[in-house]
């Protein structure tokens, strides 16, 4: 029965308005509390932010840096929140160095591609063992990017990756990327676009040391995110333009012009993200 309930819950969440995925997910978890952990791990929702208590910088929160009600800051490596446990998980020494390097690297990526927003990177050791400096033992991680415009439109990128070193010079990189898009001109306006897109890719690339893993996964994320952005532009805006152009309408011509103007405004907001 639990498998049937889990599949039904996923099916319901896929059919409901993606704009309200956060509240819909919370409601389903309240109805099926025994499935809450699996649902929260399977369904992506817009990223929330917290502020580092030491540096004052904002960072992004997700299940991968959460322990109870507290979230680990990528800047201080300390948890922010209530009831922080002393044995809360943290990366190993060398992996923490890589995490700091990755945050600096993807902060440059975010600034170049998004010209704003927030990025956070979290790494953790895999089942093989702690990450090594020569890179022969890989690690897992997640790259988060969020940008908002006028608190009404937002772009959320969630990139979860696994690194499996096959020998001293070759590693297998597995990447699962999800983009959540929400575009709206005005809170009172009923015209908005919301949705998400998930894609997976896998690639074998040579590496020199553990730092080169960050460069390789960054290149993989750059390629896949560009492809997904183009797909979103084609699906959301190309199809909506076709509908507005071809559909038979009883509304006055001025109303149709106003609808097209709203669509053009949404496209401009998408370009600004």
Tab-separated table of C-alpha atoms in Angstrom, residues 43-190:
chain	number	residue	atom	x	y	z
A	43	UNK	CA	10.363	16.418	-5.238
A	44	UNK	CA	12.344	19.601	-5.806
A	45	UNK	CA	10.871	22.896	-4.649
A	46	UNK	CA	12.094	26.504	-4.915
A	47	UNK	CA	15.212	27.088	-2.859
A	48	UNK	CA	15.038	29.006	0.400
A	49	UNK	CA	17.761	31.243	1.793
A	50	UNK	CA	19.378	31.657	5.197
A	51	UNK	CA	22.102	33.964	6.475
A	52	UNK	CA	25.462	32.900	7.836
A	53	UNK	CA	25.815	33.953	11.466
A	54	UNK	CA	29.574	34.596	11.133
A	55	UNK	CA	29.907	36.287	7.747
A	56	UNK	CA	26.391	37.676	7.335
A	57	UNK	CA	26.269	36.348	3.767
A	58	UNK	CA	23.116	34.662	2.430
A	59	UNK	CA	23.275	31.020	1.373
A	60	UNK	CA	20.831	28.528	-0.139
A	61	UNK	CA	19.163	25.743	1.812
A	62	UNK	CA	18.318	22.228	0.671
A	63	UNK	CA	18.120	18.691	2.051
A	64	UNK	CA	21.831	18.166	1.408
A	65	UNK	CA	22.980	20.777	3.955
A	66	UNK	CA	20.162	20.218	6.438
A	67	UNK	CA	20.290	18.519	9.827
A	68	UNK	CA	16.943	18.682	11.588
A	69	UNK	CA	15.833	22.314	11.445
A	70	UNK	CA	19.365	23.672	10.939
A	71	UNK	CA	21.290	24.309	7.728
A	72	UNK	CA	25.058	24.292	7.244
A	73	UNK	CA	26.625	27.456	5.873
A	74	UNK	CA	29.144	26.973	3.028
A	75	UNK	CA	31.090	29.976	4.330
A	76	UNK	CA	31.637	29.093	8.000
A	77	UNK	CA	30.919	25.330	7.858
A	78	UNK	CA	28.672	25.893	10.886
A	79	UNK	CA	24.975	25.124	11.184
A	80	UNK	CA	22.431	27.933	11.430
A	81	UNK	CA	19.095	27.252	13.117
A	82	UNK	CA	17.532	25.751	16.196
A	83	UNK	CA	18.592	22.623	18.097
A	84	UNK	CA	21.932	22.185	16.341
A	85	UNK	CA	23.478	18.839	17.294
A	86	UNK	CA	27.190	18.561	18.028
A	87	UNK	CA	27.581	15.520	15.778
A	88	UNK	CA	25.845	17.144	12.781
A	89	UNK	CA	27.481	15.882	9.567
A	90	UNK	CA	30.305	17.907	8.025
A	91	UNK	CA	32.734	17.186	5.178
A	92	UNK	CA	36.178	15.789	5.846
A	93	UNK	CA	39.164	18.146	6.042
A	94	UNK	CA	40.274	17.950	2.412
A	95	UNK	CA	36.698	17.866	1.132
A	96	UNK	CA	35.994	21.054	3.051
A	97	UNK	CA	38.897	22.690	1.213
A	98	UNK	CA	37.406	21.531	-2.084
A	99	UNK	CA	33.991	22.829	-1.021
A	100	UNK	CA	35.427	26.308	-0.379
A	101	UNK	CA	37.173	26.213	-3.759
A	102	UNK	CA	33.965	25.079	-5.483
A	103	UNK	CA	31.915	27.869	-3.888
A	104	UNK	CA	34.400	30.471	-5.099
A	105	UNK	CA	34.430	28.961	-8.599
A	106	UNK	CA	30.661	28.734	-9.020
A	107	UNK	CA	30.237	32.215	-7.586
A	108	UNK	CA	32.199	33.451	-10.618
A	109	UNK	CA	30.052	31.254	-12.888
A	110	UNK	CA	26.876	32.691	-11.360
A	111	UNK	CA	28.088	36.258	-11.776
A	112	UNK	CA	29.020	35.718	-15.433
A	113	UNK	CA	25.854	33.907	-16.476
A	114	UNK	CA	23.212	35.403	-14.187
A	115	UNK	CA	24.654	38.809	-13.237
A	116	UNK	CA	23.136	38.451	-9.792
A	117	UNK	CA	21.469	35.900	-7.560
A	118	UNK	CA	22.933	33.483	-5.003
A	119	UNK	CA	24.917	30.269	-5.425
A	120	UNK	CA	25.909	27.585	-2.907
A	121	UNK	CA	27.870	24.345	-3.264
A	122	UNK	CA	27.826	21.445	-0.780
A	123	UNK	CA	30.025	18.347	-0.947
A	124	UNK	CA	30.004	15.070	0.964
A	125	UNK	CA	32.120	11.935	0.997
A	126	UNK	CA	30.747	8.873	-0.752
A	127	UNK	CA	30.617	5.265	0.418
A	128	UNK	CA	34.110	4.468	-0.902
A	129	UNK	CA	35.818	6.732	1.649
A	130	UNK	CA	37.035	10.252	2.284
A	131	UNK	CA	38.091	12.277	-0.738
A	132	UNK	CA	41.819	12.271	-1.445
A	133	UNK	CA	44.034	15.024	-2.807
A	134	UNK	CA	45.067	12.980	-5.846
A	135	UNK	CA	41.395	12.541	-6.765
A	136	UNK	CA	41.483	8.743	-6.896
A	137	UNK	CA	38.576	8.627	-4.425
A	138	UNK	CA	35.691	10.707	-5.704
A	139	UNK	CA	32.891	12.473	-3.862
A	140	UNK	CA	29.303	13.672	-4.308
A	141	UNK	CA	27.807	17.122	-4.155
A	142	UNK	CA	25.151	19.616	-5.184
A	143	UNK	CA	25.354	23.030	-6.870
A	144	UNK	CA	22.498	25.452	-6.164
A	145	UNK	CA	21.730	28.692	-8.017
A	146	UNK	CA	18.827	31.039	-7.409
A	147	UNK	CA	17.930	34.387	-8.948
A	148	UNK	CA	14.775	36.418	-8.340
A	149	UNK	CA	13.351	39.485	-10.069
A	150	UNK	CA	10.987	41.771	-8.154
A	151	UNK	CA	10.165	38.845	-5.800
A	152	UNK	CA	7.639	37.646	-8.411
A	153	UNK	CA	9.812	35.792	-10.892
A	154	UNK	CA	12.544	33.318	-9.984
A	155	UNK	CA	14.968	30.800	-11.453
A	156	UNK	CA	16.168	27.855	-9.352
A	157	UNK	CA	18.876	25.447	-10.531
A	158	UNK	CA	19.628	22.263	-8.599
A	159	UNK	CA	22.545	20.150	-9.878
A	160	UNK	CA	23.268	16.913	-7.986
A	161	UNK	CA	26.385	15.036	-9.071
A	162	UNK	CA	28.331	11.866	-8.313
A	163	UNK	CA	32.010	11.313	-9.092
A	164	UNK	CA	33.361	7.784	-9.416
A	165	UNK	CA	37.097	7.513	-10.077
A	166	UNK	CA	37.689	4.503	-12.310
A	167	UNK	CA	41.500	4.693	-12.275
A	168	UNK	CA	44.218	7.246	-11.567
A	169	UNK	CA	43.381	9.334	-14.648
A	170	UNK	CA	39.735	8.685	-15.553
A	171	UNK	CA	36.505	9.413	-13.652
A	172	UNK	CA	32.819	8.906	-14.380
A	173	UNK	CA	30.614	11.948	-13.692
A	174	UNK	CA	26.856	11.530	-13.193
A	175	UNK	CA	24.732	14.690	-13.132
A	176	UNK	CA	21.032	15.206	-12.410
A	177	UNK	CA	19.873	18.771	-13.035
A	178	UNK	CA	16.519	20.335	-12.218
A	179	UNK	CA	15.406	23.837	-13.156
A	180	UNK	CA	12.348	25.419	-11.544
A	181	UNK	CA	11.031	28.487	-13.355
A	182	UNK	CA	8.395	30.927	-12.131
A	183	UNK	CA	7.529	34.036	-14.166
A	184	UNK	CA	4.848	36.574	-13.300
A	185	UNK	CA	4.364	40.248	-14.146
A	186	UNK	CA	2.187	41.242	-11.206
A	187	UNK	CA	0.862	39.343	-8.165
A	188	UNK	CA	-2.662	40.431	-9.086
A	189	UNK	CA	-2.290	39.287	-12.699
A	190	UNK	CA	-3.492	35.800	-13.606
